[in-house]
Coordinates of C-alpha atoms in Angstrom, one line a residue:
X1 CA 10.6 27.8 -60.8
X2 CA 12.9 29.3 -63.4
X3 CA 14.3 25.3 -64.8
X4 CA 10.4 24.8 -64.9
X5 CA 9.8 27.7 -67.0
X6 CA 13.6 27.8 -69.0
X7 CA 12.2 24.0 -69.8
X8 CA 8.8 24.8 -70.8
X9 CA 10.3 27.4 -73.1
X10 CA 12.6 25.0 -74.6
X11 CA 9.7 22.6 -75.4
X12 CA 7.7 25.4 -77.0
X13 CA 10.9 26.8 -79.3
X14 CA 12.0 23.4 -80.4
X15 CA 8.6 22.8 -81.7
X16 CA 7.9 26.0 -83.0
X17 CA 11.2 25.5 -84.8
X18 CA 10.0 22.4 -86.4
X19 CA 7.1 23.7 -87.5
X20 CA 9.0 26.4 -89.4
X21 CA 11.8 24.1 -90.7
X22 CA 11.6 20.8 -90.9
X23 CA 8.5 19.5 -90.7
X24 CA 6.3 17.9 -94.2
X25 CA 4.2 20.7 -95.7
X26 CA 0.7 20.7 -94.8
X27 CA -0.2 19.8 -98.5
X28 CA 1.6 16.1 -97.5
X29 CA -2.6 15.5 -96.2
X30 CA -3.3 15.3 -99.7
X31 CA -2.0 11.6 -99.4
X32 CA -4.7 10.9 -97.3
X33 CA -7.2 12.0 -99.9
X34 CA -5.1 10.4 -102.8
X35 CA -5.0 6.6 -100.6
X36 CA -8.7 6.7 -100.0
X37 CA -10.3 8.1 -103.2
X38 CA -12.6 5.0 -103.2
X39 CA -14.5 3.6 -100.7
X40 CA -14.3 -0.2 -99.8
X41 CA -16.2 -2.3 -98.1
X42 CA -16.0 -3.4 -94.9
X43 CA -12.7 -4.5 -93.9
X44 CA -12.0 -8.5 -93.4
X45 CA -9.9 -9.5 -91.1
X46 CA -6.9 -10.6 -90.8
X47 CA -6.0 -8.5 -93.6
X48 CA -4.2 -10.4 -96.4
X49 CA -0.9 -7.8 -96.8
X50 CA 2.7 -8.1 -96.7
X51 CA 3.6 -4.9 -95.8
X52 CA 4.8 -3.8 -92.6
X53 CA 4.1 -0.9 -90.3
X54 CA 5.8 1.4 -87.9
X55 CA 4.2 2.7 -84.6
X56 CA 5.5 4.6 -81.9
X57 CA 4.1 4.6 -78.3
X58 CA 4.8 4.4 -74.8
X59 CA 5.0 1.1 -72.8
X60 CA 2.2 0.8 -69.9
X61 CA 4.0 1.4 -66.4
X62 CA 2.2 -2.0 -66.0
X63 CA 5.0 -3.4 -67.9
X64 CA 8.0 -1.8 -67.5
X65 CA 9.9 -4.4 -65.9
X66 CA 8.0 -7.2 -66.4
X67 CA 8.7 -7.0 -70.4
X68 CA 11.3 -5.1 -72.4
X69 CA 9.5 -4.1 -75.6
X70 CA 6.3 -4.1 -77.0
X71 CA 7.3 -7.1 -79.3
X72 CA 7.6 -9.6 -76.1
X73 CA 4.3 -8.7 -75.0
X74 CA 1.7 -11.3 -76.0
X75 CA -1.6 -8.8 -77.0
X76 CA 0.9 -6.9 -79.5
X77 CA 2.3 -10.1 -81.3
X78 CA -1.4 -11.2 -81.2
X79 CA -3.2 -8.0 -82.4
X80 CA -0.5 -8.3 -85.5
X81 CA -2.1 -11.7 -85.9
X82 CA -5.7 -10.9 -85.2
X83 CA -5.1 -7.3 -88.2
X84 CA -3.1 -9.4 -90.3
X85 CA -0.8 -6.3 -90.4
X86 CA 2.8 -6.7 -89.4
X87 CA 3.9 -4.1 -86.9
X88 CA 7.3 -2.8 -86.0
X89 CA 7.1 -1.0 -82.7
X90 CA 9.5 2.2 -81.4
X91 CA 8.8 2.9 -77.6
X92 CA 9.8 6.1 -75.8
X93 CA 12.2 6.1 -72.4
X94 CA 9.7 5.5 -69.4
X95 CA 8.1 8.8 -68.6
X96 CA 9.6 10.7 -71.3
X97 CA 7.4 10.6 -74.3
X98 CA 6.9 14.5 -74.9
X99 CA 10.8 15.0 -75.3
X100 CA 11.5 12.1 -77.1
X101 CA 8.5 12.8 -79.3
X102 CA 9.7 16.5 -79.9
X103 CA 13.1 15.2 -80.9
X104 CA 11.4 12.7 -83.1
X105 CA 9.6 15.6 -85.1
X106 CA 12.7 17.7 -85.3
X107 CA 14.0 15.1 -87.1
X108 CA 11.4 14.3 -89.4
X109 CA 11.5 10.7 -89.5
X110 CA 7.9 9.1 -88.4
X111 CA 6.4 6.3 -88.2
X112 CA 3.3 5.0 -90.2
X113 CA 1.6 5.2 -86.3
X114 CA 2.0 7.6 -83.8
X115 CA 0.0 6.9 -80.0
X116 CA 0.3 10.3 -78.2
X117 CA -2.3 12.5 -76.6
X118 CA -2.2 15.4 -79.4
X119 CA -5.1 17.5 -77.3
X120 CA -3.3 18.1 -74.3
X121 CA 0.0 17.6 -74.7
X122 CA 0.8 18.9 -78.1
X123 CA 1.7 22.5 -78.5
X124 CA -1.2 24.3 -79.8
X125 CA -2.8 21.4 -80.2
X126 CA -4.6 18.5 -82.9
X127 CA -5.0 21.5 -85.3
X128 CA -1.3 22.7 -85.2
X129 CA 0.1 19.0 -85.7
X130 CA -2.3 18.5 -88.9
X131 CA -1.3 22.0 -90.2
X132 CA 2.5 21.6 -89.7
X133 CA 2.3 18.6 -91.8
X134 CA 3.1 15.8 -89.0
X135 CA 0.1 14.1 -88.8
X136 CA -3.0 13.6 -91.3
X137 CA -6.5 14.7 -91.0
X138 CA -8.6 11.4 -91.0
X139 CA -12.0 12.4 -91.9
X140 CA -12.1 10.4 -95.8
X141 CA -10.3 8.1 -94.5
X142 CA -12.4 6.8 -91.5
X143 CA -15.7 7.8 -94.0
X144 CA -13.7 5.3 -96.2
X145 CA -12.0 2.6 -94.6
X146 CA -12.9 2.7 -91.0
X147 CA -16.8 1.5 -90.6
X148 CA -16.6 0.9 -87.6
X149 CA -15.4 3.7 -85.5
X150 CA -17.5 5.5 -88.1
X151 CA -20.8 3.5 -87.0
X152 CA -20.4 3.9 -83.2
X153 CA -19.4 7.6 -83.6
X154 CA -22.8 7.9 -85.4
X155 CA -24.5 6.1 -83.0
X156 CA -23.2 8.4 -80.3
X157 CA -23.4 12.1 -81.2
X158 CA -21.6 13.2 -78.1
X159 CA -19.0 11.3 -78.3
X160 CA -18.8 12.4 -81.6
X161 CA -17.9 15.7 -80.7
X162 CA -15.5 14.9 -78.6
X163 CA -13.0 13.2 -81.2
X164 CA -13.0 15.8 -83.3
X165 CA -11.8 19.9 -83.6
X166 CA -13.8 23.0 -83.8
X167 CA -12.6 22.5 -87.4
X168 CA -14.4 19.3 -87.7
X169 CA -11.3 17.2 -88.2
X170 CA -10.9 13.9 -87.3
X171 CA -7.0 13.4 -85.6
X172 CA -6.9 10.1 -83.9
X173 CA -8.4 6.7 -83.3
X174 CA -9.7 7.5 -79.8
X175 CA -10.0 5.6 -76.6
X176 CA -13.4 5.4 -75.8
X177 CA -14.9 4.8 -72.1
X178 CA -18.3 2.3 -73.1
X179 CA -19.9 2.9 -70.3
X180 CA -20.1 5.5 -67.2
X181 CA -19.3 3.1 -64.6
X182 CA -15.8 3.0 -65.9
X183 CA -15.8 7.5 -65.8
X184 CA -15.2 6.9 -61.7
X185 CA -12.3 5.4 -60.5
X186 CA -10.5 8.2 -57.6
X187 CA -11.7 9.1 -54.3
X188 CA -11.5 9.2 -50.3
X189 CA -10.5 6.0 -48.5
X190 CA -10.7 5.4 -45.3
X191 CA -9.5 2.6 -42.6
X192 CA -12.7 1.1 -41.8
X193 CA -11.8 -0.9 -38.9
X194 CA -10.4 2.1 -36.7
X195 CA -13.7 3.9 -37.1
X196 CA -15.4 0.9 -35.8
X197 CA -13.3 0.4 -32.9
X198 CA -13.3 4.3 -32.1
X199 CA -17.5 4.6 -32.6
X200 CA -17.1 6.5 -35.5
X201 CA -19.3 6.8 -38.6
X202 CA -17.5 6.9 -42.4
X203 CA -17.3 10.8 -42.4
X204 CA -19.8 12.8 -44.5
X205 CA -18.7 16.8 -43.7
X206 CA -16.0 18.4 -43.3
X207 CA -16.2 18.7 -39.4
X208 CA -16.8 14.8 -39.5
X209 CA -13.2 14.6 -41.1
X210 CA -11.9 17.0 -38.8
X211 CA -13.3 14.8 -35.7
X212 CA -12.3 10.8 -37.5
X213 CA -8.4 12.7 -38.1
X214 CA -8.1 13.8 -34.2
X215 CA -9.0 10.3 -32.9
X216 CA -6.4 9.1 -35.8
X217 CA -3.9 10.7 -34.6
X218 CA -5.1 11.0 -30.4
X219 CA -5.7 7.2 -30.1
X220 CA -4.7 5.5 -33.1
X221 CA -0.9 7.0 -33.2
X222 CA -1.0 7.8 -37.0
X223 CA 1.5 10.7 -37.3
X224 CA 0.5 11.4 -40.9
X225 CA -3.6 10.7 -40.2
X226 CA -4.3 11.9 -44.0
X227 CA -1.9 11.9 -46.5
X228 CA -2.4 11.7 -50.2
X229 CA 0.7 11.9 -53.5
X230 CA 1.7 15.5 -54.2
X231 CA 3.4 14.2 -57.2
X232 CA 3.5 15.7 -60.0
X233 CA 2.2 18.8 -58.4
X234 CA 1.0 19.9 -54.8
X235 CA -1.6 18.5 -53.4
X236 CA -2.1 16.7 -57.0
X237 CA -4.8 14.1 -55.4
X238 CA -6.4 16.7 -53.3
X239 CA -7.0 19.4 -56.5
X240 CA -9.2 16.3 -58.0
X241 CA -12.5 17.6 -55.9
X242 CA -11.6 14.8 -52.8
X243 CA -11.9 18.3 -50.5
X244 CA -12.0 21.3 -53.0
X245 CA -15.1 20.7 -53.9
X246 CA -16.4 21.1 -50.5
X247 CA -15.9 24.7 -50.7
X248 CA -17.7 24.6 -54.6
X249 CA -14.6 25.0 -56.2
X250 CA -11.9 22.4 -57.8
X251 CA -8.7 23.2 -59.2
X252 CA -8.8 23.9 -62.9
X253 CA -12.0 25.8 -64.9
X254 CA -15.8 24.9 -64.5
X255 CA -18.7 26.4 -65.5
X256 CA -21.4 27.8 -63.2
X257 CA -24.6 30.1 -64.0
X258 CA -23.3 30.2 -67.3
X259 CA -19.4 31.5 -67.0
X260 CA -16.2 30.0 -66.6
X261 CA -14.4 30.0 -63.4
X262 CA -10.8 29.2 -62.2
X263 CA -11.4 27.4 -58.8
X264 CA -7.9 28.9 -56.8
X265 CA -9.5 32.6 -58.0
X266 CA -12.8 32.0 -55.9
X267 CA -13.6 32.1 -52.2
X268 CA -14.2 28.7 -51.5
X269 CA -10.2 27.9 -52.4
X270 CA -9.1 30.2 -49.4
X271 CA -11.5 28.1 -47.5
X272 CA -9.9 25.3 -48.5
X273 CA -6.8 26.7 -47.8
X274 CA -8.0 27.6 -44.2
X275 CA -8.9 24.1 -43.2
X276 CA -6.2 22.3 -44.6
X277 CA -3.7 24.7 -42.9
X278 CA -5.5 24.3 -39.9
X279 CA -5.1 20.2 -40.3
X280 CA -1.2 20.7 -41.0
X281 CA -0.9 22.8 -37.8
X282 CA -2.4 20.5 -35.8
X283 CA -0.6 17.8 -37.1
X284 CA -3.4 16.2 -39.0
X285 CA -2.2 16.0 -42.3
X286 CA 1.0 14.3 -43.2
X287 CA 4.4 16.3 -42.4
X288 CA 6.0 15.4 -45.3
X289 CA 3.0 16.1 -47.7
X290 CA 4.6 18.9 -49.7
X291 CA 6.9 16.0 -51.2
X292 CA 4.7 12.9 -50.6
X293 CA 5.1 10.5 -53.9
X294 CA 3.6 7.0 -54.4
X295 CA 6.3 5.1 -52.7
X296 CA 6.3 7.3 -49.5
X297 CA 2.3 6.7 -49.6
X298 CA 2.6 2.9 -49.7
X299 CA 5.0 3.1 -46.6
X300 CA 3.1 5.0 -44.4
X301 CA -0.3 3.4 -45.2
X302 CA 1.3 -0.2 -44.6
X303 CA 3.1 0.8 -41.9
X304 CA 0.0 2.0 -40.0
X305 CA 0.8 5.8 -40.1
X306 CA -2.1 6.9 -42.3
X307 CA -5.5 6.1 -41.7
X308 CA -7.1 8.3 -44.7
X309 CA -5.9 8.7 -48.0
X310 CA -7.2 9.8 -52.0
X311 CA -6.8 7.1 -54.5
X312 CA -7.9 4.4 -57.2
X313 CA -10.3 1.7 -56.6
X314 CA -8.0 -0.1 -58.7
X315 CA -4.5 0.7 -58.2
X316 CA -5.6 2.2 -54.4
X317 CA -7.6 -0.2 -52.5
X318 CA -6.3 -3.2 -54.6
X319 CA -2.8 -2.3 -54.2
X320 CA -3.2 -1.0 -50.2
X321 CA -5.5 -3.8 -48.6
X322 CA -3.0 -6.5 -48.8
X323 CA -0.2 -3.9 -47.4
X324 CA -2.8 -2.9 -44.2
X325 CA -3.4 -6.4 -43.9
X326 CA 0.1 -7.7 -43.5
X327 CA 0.0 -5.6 -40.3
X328 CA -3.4 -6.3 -39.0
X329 CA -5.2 -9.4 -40.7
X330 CA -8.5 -7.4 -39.8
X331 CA -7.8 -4.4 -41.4
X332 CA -10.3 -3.1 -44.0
X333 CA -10.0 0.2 -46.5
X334 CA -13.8 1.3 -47.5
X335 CA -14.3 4.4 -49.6
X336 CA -16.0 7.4 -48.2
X337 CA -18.0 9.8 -49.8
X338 CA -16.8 13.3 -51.2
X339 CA -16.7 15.6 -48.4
X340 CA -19.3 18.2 -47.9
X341 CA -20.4 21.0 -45.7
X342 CA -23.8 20.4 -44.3
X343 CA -24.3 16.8 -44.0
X344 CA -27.1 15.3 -46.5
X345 CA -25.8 18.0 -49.3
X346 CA -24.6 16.4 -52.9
X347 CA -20.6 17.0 -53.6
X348 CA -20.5 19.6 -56.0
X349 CA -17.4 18.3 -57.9
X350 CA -15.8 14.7 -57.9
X351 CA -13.2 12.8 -60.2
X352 CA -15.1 11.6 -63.2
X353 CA -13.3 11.4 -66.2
X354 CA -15.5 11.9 -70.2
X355 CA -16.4 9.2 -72.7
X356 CA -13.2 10.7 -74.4
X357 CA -10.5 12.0 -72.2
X358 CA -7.5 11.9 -75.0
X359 CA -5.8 9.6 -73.4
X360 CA -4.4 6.6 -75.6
X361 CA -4.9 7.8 -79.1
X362 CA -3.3 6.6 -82.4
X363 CA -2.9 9.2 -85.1
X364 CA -1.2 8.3 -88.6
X365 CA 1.5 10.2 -89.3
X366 CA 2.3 12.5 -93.0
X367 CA 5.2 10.2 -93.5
X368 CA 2.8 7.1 -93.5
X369 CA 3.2 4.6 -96.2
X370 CA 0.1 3.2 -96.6
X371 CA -2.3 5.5 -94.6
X372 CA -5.2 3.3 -96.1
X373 CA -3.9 0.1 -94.4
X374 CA -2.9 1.7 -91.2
X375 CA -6.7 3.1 -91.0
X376 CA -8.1 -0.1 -91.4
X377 CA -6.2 -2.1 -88.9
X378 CA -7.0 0.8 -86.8
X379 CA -9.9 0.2 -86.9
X380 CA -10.1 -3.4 -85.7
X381 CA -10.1 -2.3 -82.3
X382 CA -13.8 -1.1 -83.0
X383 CA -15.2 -3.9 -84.1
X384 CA -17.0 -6.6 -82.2
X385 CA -14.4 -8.9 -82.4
X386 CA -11.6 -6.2 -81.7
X387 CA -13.4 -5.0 -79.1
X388 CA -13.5 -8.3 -77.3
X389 CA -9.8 -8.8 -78.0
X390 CA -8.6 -5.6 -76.8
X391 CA -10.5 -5.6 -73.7
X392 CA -10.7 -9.8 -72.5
X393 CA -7.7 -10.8 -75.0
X394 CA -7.7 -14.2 -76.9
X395 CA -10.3 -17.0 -75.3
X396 CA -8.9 -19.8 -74.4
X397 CA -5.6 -17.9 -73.0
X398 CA -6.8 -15.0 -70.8
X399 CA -10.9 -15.3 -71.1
X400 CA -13.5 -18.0 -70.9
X401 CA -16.4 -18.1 -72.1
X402 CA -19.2 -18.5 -69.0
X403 CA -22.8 -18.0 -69.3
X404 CA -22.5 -15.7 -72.1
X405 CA -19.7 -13.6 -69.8
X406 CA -16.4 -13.4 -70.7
X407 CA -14.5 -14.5 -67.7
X408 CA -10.5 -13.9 -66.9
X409 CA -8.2 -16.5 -66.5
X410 CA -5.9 -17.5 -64.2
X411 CA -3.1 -16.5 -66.0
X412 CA -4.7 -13.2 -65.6
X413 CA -6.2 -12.9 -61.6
X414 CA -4.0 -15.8 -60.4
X415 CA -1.1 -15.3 -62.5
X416 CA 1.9 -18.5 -62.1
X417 CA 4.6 -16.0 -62.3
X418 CA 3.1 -13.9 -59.0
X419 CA 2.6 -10.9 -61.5
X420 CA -0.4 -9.1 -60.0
X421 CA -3.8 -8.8 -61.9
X422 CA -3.2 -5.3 -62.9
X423 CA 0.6 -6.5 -64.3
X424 CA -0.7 -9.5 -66.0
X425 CA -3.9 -8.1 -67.2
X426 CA -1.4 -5.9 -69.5
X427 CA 0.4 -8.6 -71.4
X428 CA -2.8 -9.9 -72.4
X429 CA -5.2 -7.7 -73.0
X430 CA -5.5 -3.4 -73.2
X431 CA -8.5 -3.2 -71.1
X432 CA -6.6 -2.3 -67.9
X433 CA -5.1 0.9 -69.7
X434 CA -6.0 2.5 -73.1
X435 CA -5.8 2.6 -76.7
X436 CA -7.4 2.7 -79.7
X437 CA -11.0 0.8 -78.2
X438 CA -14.1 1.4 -76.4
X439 CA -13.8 -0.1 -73.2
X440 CA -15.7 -2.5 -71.5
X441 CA -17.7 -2.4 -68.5
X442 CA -17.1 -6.2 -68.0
X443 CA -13.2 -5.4 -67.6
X444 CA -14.0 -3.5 -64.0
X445 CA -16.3 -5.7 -62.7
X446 CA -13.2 -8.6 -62.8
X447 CA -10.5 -6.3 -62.0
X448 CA -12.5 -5.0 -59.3
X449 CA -11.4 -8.1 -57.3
X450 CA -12.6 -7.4 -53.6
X451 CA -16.3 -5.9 -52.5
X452 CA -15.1 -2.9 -51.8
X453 CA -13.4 -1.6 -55.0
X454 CA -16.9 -2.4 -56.4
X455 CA -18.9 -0.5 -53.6
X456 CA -16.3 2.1 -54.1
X457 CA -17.1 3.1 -57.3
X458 CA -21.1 3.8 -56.2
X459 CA -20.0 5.8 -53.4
X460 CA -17.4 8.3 -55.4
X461 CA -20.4 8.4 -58.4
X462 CA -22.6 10.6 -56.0
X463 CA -21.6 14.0 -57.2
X464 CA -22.9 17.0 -59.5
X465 CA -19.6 17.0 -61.6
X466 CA -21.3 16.6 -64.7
X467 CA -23.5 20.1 -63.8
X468 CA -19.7 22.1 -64.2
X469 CA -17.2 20.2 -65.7
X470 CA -15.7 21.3 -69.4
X471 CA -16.1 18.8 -72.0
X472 CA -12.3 18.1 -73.9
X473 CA -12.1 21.8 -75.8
X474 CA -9.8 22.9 -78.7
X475 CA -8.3 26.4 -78.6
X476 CA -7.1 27.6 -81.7
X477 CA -3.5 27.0 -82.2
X478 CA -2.8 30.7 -81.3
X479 CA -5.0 30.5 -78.8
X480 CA -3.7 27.3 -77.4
X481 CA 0.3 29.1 -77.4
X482 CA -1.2 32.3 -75.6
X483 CA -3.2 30.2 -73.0
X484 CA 0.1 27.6 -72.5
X485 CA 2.1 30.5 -71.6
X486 CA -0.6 32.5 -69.5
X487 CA -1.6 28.9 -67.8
X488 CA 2.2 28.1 -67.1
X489 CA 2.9 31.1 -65.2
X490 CA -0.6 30.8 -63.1
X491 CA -0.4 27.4 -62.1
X492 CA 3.2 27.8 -60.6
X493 CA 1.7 31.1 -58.8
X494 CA -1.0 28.5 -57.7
X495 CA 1.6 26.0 -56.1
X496 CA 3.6 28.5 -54.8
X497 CA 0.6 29.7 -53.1
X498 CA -0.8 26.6 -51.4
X499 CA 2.6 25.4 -50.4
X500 CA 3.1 28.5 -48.4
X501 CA -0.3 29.1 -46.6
X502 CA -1.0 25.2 -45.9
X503 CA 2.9 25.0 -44.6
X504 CA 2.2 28.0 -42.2
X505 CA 4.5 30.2 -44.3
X506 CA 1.8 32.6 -44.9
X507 CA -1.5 33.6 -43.5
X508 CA -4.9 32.8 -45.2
X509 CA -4.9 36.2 -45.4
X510 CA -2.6 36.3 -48.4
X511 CA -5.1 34.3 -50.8
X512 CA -6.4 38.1 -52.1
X513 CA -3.0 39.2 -53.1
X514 CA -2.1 36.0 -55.1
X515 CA -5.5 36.0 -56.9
X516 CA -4.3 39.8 -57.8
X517 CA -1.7 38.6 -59.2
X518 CA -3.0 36.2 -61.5
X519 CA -5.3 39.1 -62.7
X520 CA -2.2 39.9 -63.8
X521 CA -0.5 37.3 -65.5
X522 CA -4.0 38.3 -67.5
X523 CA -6.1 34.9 -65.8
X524 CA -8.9 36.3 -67.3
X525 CA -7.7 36.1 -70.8
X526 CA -7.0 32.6 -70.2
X527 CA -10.9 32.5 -69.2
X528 CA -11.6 34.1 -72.4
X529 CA -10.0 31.7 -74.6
X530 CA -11.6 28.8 -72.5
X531 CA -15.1 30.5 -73.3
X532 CA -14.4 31.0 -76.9
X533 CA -13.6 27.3 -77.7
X534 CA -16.6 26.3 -75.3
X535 CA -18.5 28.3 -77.5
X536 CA -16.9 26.7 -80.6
X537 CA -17.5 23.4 -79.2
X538 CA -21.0 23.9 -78.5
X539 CA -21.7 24.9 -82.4
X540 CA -20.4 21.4 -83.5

């Protein structure tokens, strides 16, 4: 607990001292103004320019190991084709883009490009980065030189209000989901075939799980009958809504009759609590599921140990069918609904993710030669034909043509080098991940290879989520550095506390003393600042 909070101080100091030292002034956002002090028209492409341009971001996990750099991968050497813009790319170490990106600011060398989630994972957040001078507010410049992110943002008001501060700034060329079949991707899954052959229905409630994990573990021999990752935190999977939201709570802030709630501060989380100590007692849940990570997961679902799980239709089901079925050619992985109380009921909460969920965005940096041309190649990705690139790739090579549908290849869902569909799919195309794009419906339906990751998605959409989820909200930069350090403290309070009562290391009976406790590490000041930029957010 102490590294964790000696290394979130670290992060914080080093970039407060950039802010303070060697960071551009803000007045360096006057380039923006100065590039774009004309409109053009729209923007043809490929762009006839021989200038080149820098651009910082992380390689997919997809890829790591398959290719070495962002120049070997085929969609990057063709999108620098398809812009016309030459790019020269700078990639983090795997998993460490938030430290490498700090020591990147310290040093004050950026790139023309940088692709980083600035609202989540940017101390104090868009706002602070634009006013210390690292990255440019974009609002003349998209009005300028990007029609076509401008055109859909119009067209879609909500969306609109997403990409953008309380401030009304414009930070990033956003990944966009097109359409709300590709919000749901996470839920409960469930060996099919044991129900059948124990005379058991998917489970609905709660006691319906507790019945399907006892015949598990009484006649099917699965020591760990549910087991789900707990990494990066506890019981990471399970916080989503799979059971939380059960007991009409999940485990970050929602809304409900009009205020703003922290889900391990209500009742419903010692209920939770309760059951799933309950389950661990009786040898239910997974022994090892304080420390469960993806590759312990995999074993003990192919292996035959774990007949219930959380996951992806995608990288779940797709990835764990062929693993059960290596073992038992007629075994079969179904999702089942979100868990609730009295049968027939709608799950309160659910994983859904927003149109806009910050993840893959490109913001140009203060240091950006030519902030003009790196807005307009930007903005490719929001054309019709960039759109089609980034999400089917080049036709011919990874699409077809068919009945007006673009079609994969091959090379993508039979690829020669054995890559899977998920590996090769990010060579070609961005679809599979994010970036700056609205992505397409038509990517899922392919991907979606098997019946059941497409049935899946139907079953996990049956929730009220939208009724109390937060939309993507902006706290002021001081508010955003008094709610890190509040939030910090409270969520390892909020570890510490499951860990202990679902291990049997504490009673149930504890839950009222923790939640005293983060009444004072001031919880409700954190629920303050939540409402104010909700507030904020609703005025835009």
């Amino acid at each position: 607990m102490k590294k964790v909070i000696l290394a979130s101080t670290l992060v914080t100091t080093l970039v407060s001292m950039v802010g303070c030292s060697t960071a551009p002034s803000a007045s360096t956002n006057e380039k923006a103004k100065e590039s774009s002090s004309s409109a053009s028209g729209p923007t043809t492409y490929p762009i006839q320019t021989d200038k080149t341009l820098t651009y910082w971001g992380e390689l997919t996990p997809n890829i790591v190991g398959v290719k070495p750099s962002h120049n070997e991968v085929p969609f990057f050497q063709e999108w620098q084709k398809k812009t016309g813009v030459k790019l020269k790319f700078t990639a983090p170490p795997a998993n460490q883009a938030k430290e490498a990106l700090n020591v990147m600011l310290a040093s004050g060398d950026l790139p023309d490009m940088i692709e980083y989630n600035f609202l989540n994972s940017f101390p104090g957040g868009p706002e602070k980065a634009i006013k210390d001078g690292y990255i440019l507010r974009l609002n003349d410049l998209i009005d300028k030189h990007a029609p076509n992110l401008k055109k859909y943002l119009k067209e879609h008001p909500e969306i609109d209000k997403m990409v953008k501060t309380d401030n009304g700034s414009y930070y990033t060329f956003p990944f966009i989901r097109g359409d709300e079949y590709l919000q749901v991707f996470q839920g409960p899954i469930i060996r099919k075939d044991w129900l059948d052959e124990l005379g058991l229905p998917v489970p609905e409630t709660i006691d319906d799980w507790t019945k399907t994990l006892r015949a598990f573990k009484e006649k099917k021999g699965a020591d760990a009958a549910l087991s789900f990752t707990s990494k990066p935190r506890f019981f990471n999977d399970s916080y989503n809504g799979a059971f939380l939201g059960a007991f009409g709570v999940n485990r970050g802030f929602y809304m409900e009759n009009g205020q703003i709630k922290f889900g391990p501060a209500e009742k419903g989380f010692k209920e939770y609590l309760t059951l799933f100590s309950q389950w661990y007692k009786e040898g239910l849940l997974d022994k090892n599921i304080a420390t469960t990570d993806t590759k312990a997961l995999d074993g003990s679902i192919a292996a035959a140990e774990t007949g219930a799980t959380i996951g992806n239709a995608g990288g779940g089901i797709g990835k764990w069918q062929p693993l059960v079925q290596n073992k038992d050619p007629k075994a079969l992985l179904v999702a089942a609904p979100y868990p609730v109380l009295k049968k027939g009921d709608t799950p309160k909460f659910g994983q859904k993710d927003k149109p806009f969920s910050a993840g893959g965005i490109v913001a140009v940096t203060t240091k950006a030669k030519d902030p003009e041309l790196a807005v307009k190649m930007l903005d490719y990705g929001y054309s019709d034909e960039g759109r089609m690139f980034f999400n089917f790739g080049t036709e011919g090579v990874s699409y077809n043509m068919e009945n007006g549908y673009p079609k994969y290849t091959d090379l993508l869902m039979k690829n020669p080098d054995k890559l899977a569909p998920a590996q090769a799919m990010s060579l070609y195309i961005r679809g599979s991940y994010n970036g700056p794009f609205i992505q397409d419906k038509r990517y899922a339906e392919q991907f979606f290879t098997l019946p059941t990751q497409r049935e899946a998605i139907d079953v996990w959409k049956k929730t009220d989520t939208d009724k109390y989820s937060l939309p993507p909200l902006t706290p002021t930069p001081e508010e955003s550095s008094e709610y890190a350090k509040i939030m910090n403290d409270i969520d390892t309070l909020v570890d510490e506390m499951t860990l202990k009562i679902i291990l049997g290391a504490e009673s149930p009976d504890q839950f009222e003393s923790y939640v005293s406790k983060m009444k004072s590490l001031n919880l409700d000041k954190a629920i303050e600042i939540q409402k104010a930029a909700l507030d904020r957010y609703n005025k835009r």
